[in-house]
């Protein structure tokens, strides 16, 4: 079984287990529900399975960023009609306490894996820069949410377009500021 298949199996198993026994091994959330449109997500820890741990290490190796202060791997499933409205992954200045409970600072970067092909729809779009990324199983996209100065990059506003045919599986890793001080030092220029 491939690592992607193992992650999908673990996600489904843990969502079912946590919802049927009240024991929360992996928290799951209904992100959006409108007329039978459903997006489910689960959070997977590197401590749970060596596959998740290897994924975390690959992200660290490829980005050069420390994953020890990152959030757990989120796996999400978008069924037909599943979408996510335009949003930022970082906390804006009017949300100073958004990630306070984590104690790891703001979300410096996002890594998004596409775990399935989608027959129609399901693109990730960045309207401010006019870019679209179409889901293709086994591919990923990475972006910095913050400039090196720590200021938010508003060009990273993005959305998940509706899935028109099929199913969309993605997983993402949000990397935080803490632990990156020597890996991505801040600058004096606000927009650098």
mmCIF file of C-alpha atoms in Angstrom:
data_model
loop_
_atom_site.group_PDB
_atom_site.id
_atom_site.type_symbol
_atom_site.label_atom_id
_atom_site.label_comp_id
_atom_site.label_asym_id
_atom_site.label_seq_id
_atom_site.Cartn_x
_atom_site.Cartn_y
_atom_site.Cartn_z
ATOM 1 C CA UNK A 1 0.000 0.000 0.000
ATOM 2 C CA UNK A 2 1.404 3.418 -0.955
ATOM 3 C CA UNK A 3 1.948 6.123 1.693
ATOM 4 C CA UNK A 4 -0.975 8.111 0.215
ATOM 5 C CA UNK A 5 -3.249 5.073 0.482
ATOM 6 C CA UNK A 6 -2.101 4.488 4.076
ATOM 7 C CA UNK A 7 -2.924 8.118 4.987
ATOM 8 C CA UNK A 8 -6.390 7.826 3.396
ATOM 9 C CA UNK A 9 -7.072 4.545 5.207
ATOM 10 C CA UNK A 10 -5.847 5.955 8.531
ATOM 11 C CA UNK A 11 -7.958 9.099 8.089
ATOM 12 C CA UNK A 12 -11.143 7.200 7.313
ATOM 13 C CA UNK A 13 -10.526 4.698 10.128
ATOM 14 C CA UNK A 14 -9.848 7.462 12.678
ATOM 15 C CA UNK A 15 -12.809 9.611 11.639
ATOM 16 C CA UNK A 16 -15.114 6.614 11.983
ATOM 17 C CA UNK A 17 -13.517 5.515 15.277
ATOM 18 C CA UNK A 18 -13.581 8.986 16.843
ATOM 19 C CA UNK A 19 -17.144 9.678 15.786
ATOM 20 C CA UNK A 20 -18.535 6.349 16.957
ATOM 21 C CA UNK A 21 -16.789 5.911 20.321
ATOM 22 C CA UNK A 22 -16.455 9.466 21.650
ATOM 23 C CA UNK A 23 -12.739 8.833 22.099
ATOM 24 C CA UNK A 24 -10.979 11.525 20.132
ATOM 25 C CA UNK A 25 -7.867 9.941 18.647
ATOM 26 C CA UNK A 26 -8.036 12.364 15.737
ATOM 27 C CA UNK A 27 -10.321 15.342 15.883
ATOM 28 C CA UNK A 28 -12.649 15.664 12.927
ATOM 29 C CA UNK A 29 -14.697 18.596 11.855
ATOM 30 C CA UNK A 30 -17.504 19.299 9.477
ATOM 31 C CA UNK A 31 -16.081 22.375 7.785
ATOM 32 C CA UNK A 32 -19.003 23.129 5.524
ATOM 33 C CA UNK A 33 -22.462 21.649 5.176
ATOM 34 C CA UNK A 34 -25.005 23.034 2.738
ATOM 35 C CA UNK A 35 -27.723 20.893 1.197
ATOM 36 C CA UNK A 36 -25.786 17.642 1.517
ATOM 37 C CA UNK A 37 -22.440 19.183 0.553
ATOM 38 C CA UNK A 38 -19.871 18.032 3.041
ATOM 39 C CA UNK A 39 -16.190 18.611 3.645
ATOM 40 C CA UNK A 40 -14.604 16.412 6.298
ATOM 41 C CA UNK A 41 -11.181 16.869 7.824
ATOM 42 C CA UNK A 42 -9.003 14.917 10.223
ATOM 43 C CA UNK A 43 -5.754 15.817 11.968
ATOM 44 C CA UNK A 44 -2.995 13.195 11.945
ATOM 45 C CA UNK A 45 0.053 13.214 14.190
ATOM 46 C CA UNK A 46 3.535 12.038 13.288
ATOM 47 C CA UNK A 47 3.448 10.083 16.554
ATOM 48 C CA UNK A 48 0.541 7.976 15.282
ATOM 49 C CA UNK A 49 2.111 6.502 12.221
ATOM 50 C CA UNK A 50 5.584 6.412 10.672
ATOM 51 C CA UNK A 51 4.077 7.430 7.301
ATOM 52 C CA UNK A 52 2.962 10.777 8.736
ATOM 53 C CA UNK A 53 6.358 11.196 10.379
ATOM 54 C CA UNK A 54 8.097 10.565 7.029
ATOM 55 C CA UNK A 55 5.811 13.092 5.320
ATOM 56 C CA UNK A 56 6.728 15.665 7.977
ATOM 57 C CA UNK A 57 10.441 15.019 7.424
ATOM 58 C CA UNK A 58 10.046 15.333 3.644
ATOM 59 C CA UNK A 59 8.334 18.689 4.077
ATOM 60 C CA UNK A 60 11.151 19.818 6.366
ATOM 61 C CA UNK A 61 13.808 18.618 3.920
ATOM 62 C CA UNK A 62 12.161 20.244 0.897
ATOM 63 C CA UNK A 63 11.284 23.586 2.511
ATOM 64 C CA UNK A 64 14.231 23.960 4.875
ATOM 65 C CA UNK A 65 11.733 24.903 7.597
ATOM 66 C CA UNK A 66 11.448 23.267 11.020
ATOM 67 C CA UNK A 67 8.262 21.192 11.300
ATOM 68 C CA UNK A 68 8.496 20.696 15.077
ATOM 69 C CA UNK A 69 6.273 23.750 15.661
ATOM 70 C CA UNK A 70 3.929 23.024 12.738
ATOM 71 C CA UNK A 71 0.324 21.952 13.146
ATOM 72 C CA UNK A 72 -0.523 18.296 12.685
ATOM 73 C CA UNK A 73 -1.134 17.062 9.158
ATOM 74 C CA UNK A 74 -4.689 17.914 8.140
ATOM 75 C CA UNK A 75 -6.399 15.577 5.669
ATOM 76 C CA UNK A 76 -9.585 16.819 4.026
ATOM 77 C CA UNK A 77 -12.129 15.302 1.663
ATOM 78 C CA UNK A 78 -14.294 17.415 -0.624
ATOM 79 C CA UNK A 79 -17.247 15.598 -2.184
ATOM 80 C CA UNK A 80 -19.233 16.859 -5.170
ATOM 81 C CA UNK A 81 -19.922 20.540 -4.553
ATOM 82 C CA UNK A 82 -17.311 20.718 -1.792
ATOM 83 C CA UNK A 83 -15.510 24.048 -1.805
ATOM 84 C CA UNK A 84 -13.766 26.521 0.488
ATOM 85 C CA UNK A 85 -14.317 30.256 0.227
ATOM 86 C CA UNK A 86 -11.405 32.685 -0.364
ATOM 87 C CA UNK A 87 -9.293 33.017 2.776
ATOM 88 C CA UNK A 88 -5.812 33.570 4.171
ATOM 89 C CA UNK A 89 -3.936 30.880 6.089
ATOM 90 C CA UNK A 90 -2.216 33.479 8.292
ATOM 91 C CA UNK A 91 -3.709 35.570 11.085
ATOM 92 C CA UNK A 92 -4.192 39.208 10.150
ATOM 93 C CA UNK A 93 -3.406 42.118 12.435
ATOM 94 C CA UNK A 94 -7.053 42.286 13.542
ATOM 95 C CA UNK A 95 -6.738 38.643 14.755
ATOM 96 C CA UNK A 96 -3.754 38.897 17.125
ATOM 97 C CA UNK A 97 -4.817 35.895 19.216
ATOM 98 C CA UNK A 98 -5.652 33.514 16.355
ATOM 99 C CA UNK A 99 -2.811 31.085 17.138
ATOM 100 C CA UNK A 100 -1.978 32.251 20.672
ATOM 101 C CA UNK A 101 -2.994 28.916 22.245
ATOM 102 C CA UNK A 102 -0.434 27.089 20.095
ATOM 103 C CA UNK A 103 2.415 29.321 21.288
ATOM 104 C CA UNK A 104 4.155 28.961 17.928
ATOM 105 C CA UNK A 105 3.428 32.276 16.263
ATOM 106 C CA UNK A 106 1.704 32.879 12.977
ATOM 107 C CA UNK A 107 1.507 30.474 10.027
ATOM 108 C CA UNK A 108 4.643 31.280 8.072
ATOM 109 C CA UNK A 109 3.978 28.824 5.215
ATOM 110 C CA UNK A 110 1.554 26.266 3.791
ATOM 111 C CA UNK A 111 2.290 22.913 2.145
ATOM 112 C CA UNK A 112 -0.696 21.406 0.284
ATOM 113 C CA UNK A 113 -0.640 17.834 -1.088
ATOM 114 C CA UNK A 114 -3.117 16.590 -3.689
ATOM 115 C CA UNK A 115 -3.930 13.004 -2.804
ATOM 116 C CA UNK A 116 -6.383 12.294 -5.631
ATOM 117 C CA UNK A 117 -7.205 13.304 -9.169
ATOM 118 C CA UNK A 118 -10.464 15.184 -9.672
ATOM 119 C CA UNK A 119 -12.430 14.610 -12.880
ATOM 120 C CA UNK A 120 -13.821 18.167 -12.967
ATOM 121 C CA UNK A 121 -13.431 21.215 -10.748
ATOM 122 C CA UNK A 122 -11.599 21.365 -7.433
ATOM 123 C CA UNK A 123 -8.815 23.788 -8.383
ATOM 124 C CA UNK A 124 -7.003 25.844 -5.762
ATOM 125 C CA UNK A 125 -7.109 29.434 -6.999
ATOM 126 C CA UNK A 126 -5.090 32.480 -5.982
ATOM 127 C CA UNK A 127 -7.209 35.385 -7.325
ATOM 128 C CA UNK A 128 -4.759 38.146 -6.367
ATOM 129 C CA UNK A 129 -2.062 36.713 -8.658
ATOM 130 C CA UNK A 130 -4.327 35.020 -11.218
ATOM 131 C CA UNK A 131 -3.032 31.502 -10.554
ATOM 132 C CA UNK A 132 -4.872 28.167 -10.496
ATOM 133 C CA UNK A 133 -3.506 24.812 -9.370
ATOM 134 C CA UNK A 134 -5.475 21.794 -10.550
ATOM 135 C CA UNK A 135 -5.505 18.687 -8.324
ATOM 136 C CA UNK A 136 -3.256 15.931 -9.624
ATOM 137 C CA UNK A 137 -2.596 12.943 -7.407
ATOM 138 C CA UNK A 138 0.931 12.946 -6.002
ATOM 139 C CA UNK A 139 1.626 16.663 -6.544
ATOM 140 C CA UNK A 140 1.953 19.470 -4.018
ATOM 141 C CA UNK A 141 2.058 23.247 -3.823
ATOM 142 C CA UNK A 142 3.992 25.333 -1.282
ATOM 143 C CA UNK A 143 3.808 29.027 -0.470
ATOM 144 C CA UNK A 144 4.958 31.473 2.181
ATOM 145 C CA UNK A 145 2.074 33.195 3.967
ATOM 146 C CA UNK A 146 4.355 35.790 5.551
ATOM 147 C CA UNK A 147 7.106 37.953 4.163
ATOM 148 C CA UNK A 148 10.493 37.470 5.833
ATOM 149 C CA UNK A 149 9.663 40.603 7.851
ATOM 150 C CA UNK A 150 6.759 38.715 9.481
ATOM 151 C CA UNK A 151 4.110 40.798 7.703
ATOM 152 C CA UNK A 152 1.271 38.904 6.017
ATOM 153 C CA UNK A 153 1.426 38.451 2.254
ATOM 154 C CA UNK A 154 -2.076 39.366 1.081
ATOM 155 C CA UNK A 155 -1.415 37.932 -2.379
ATOM 156 C CA UNK A 156 -1.715 34.440 -0.810
ATOM 157 C CA UNK A 157 -5.510 34.715 -0.480
ATOM 158 C CA UNK A 158 -6.811 31.476 -1.977
ATOM 159 C CA UNK A 159 -9.899 29.316 -2.356
ATOM 160 C CA UNK A 160 -10.865 25.746 -3.203
ATOM 161 C CA UNK A 161 -13.220 25.755 -6.199
ATOM 162 C CA UNK A 162 -16.215 23.403 -6.108
ATOM 163 C CA UNK A 163 -15.653 19.762 -7.015
ATOM 164 C CA UNK A 164 -17.937 19.154 -9.995
ATOM 165 C CA UNK A 165 -17.275 15.462 -10.655
ATOM 166 C CA UNK A 166 -15.568 13.015 -8.324
ATOM 167 C CA UNK A 167 -13.902 13.379 -4.959
ATOM 168 C CA UNK A 168 -10.995 15.555 -3.849
ATOM 169 C CA UNK A 169 -8.564 14.399 -1.153
ATOM 170 C CA UNK A 170 -5.916 16.837 0.078
ATOM 171 C CA UNK A 171 -3.607 17.095 3.041
ATOM 172 C CA UNK A 172 -1.900 20.189 4.287
ATOM 173 C CA UNK A 173 0.748 21.232 6.744
ATOM 174 C CA UNK A 174 0.816 24.706 8.258
ATOM 175 C CA UNK A 175 4.296 25.709 9.392
ATOM 176 C CA UNK A 176 4.618 28.348 12.106
ATOM 177 C CA UNK A 177 7.086 31.150 12.846
ATOM 178 C CA UNK A 178 8.684 29.645 15.970
ATOM 179 C CA UNK A 179 11.706 27.536 15.155
ATOM 180 C CA UNK A 180 12.363 29.352 11.880
ATOM 181 C CA UNK A 181 14.479 32.185 13.322
ATOM 182 C CA UNK A 182 17.725 30.865 11.840
ATOM 183 C CA UNK A 183 16.152 29.091 8.872
ATOM 184 C CA UNK A 184 14.321 32.150 7.525
ATOM 185 C CA UNK A 185 15.623 35.210 9.363
ATOM 186 C CA UNK A 186 13.473 38.339 9.415
ATOM 187 C CA UNK A 187 14.360 41.449 7.469
ATOM 188 C CA UNK A 188 14.064 45.147 8.200
ATOM 189 C CA UNK A 189 11.989 45.833 5.108
ATOM 190 C CA UNK A 190 8.256 45.291 5.658
ATOM 191 C CA UNK A 191 7.536 43.733 2.249
ATOM 192 C CA UNK A 192 10.688 41.689 1.821
#
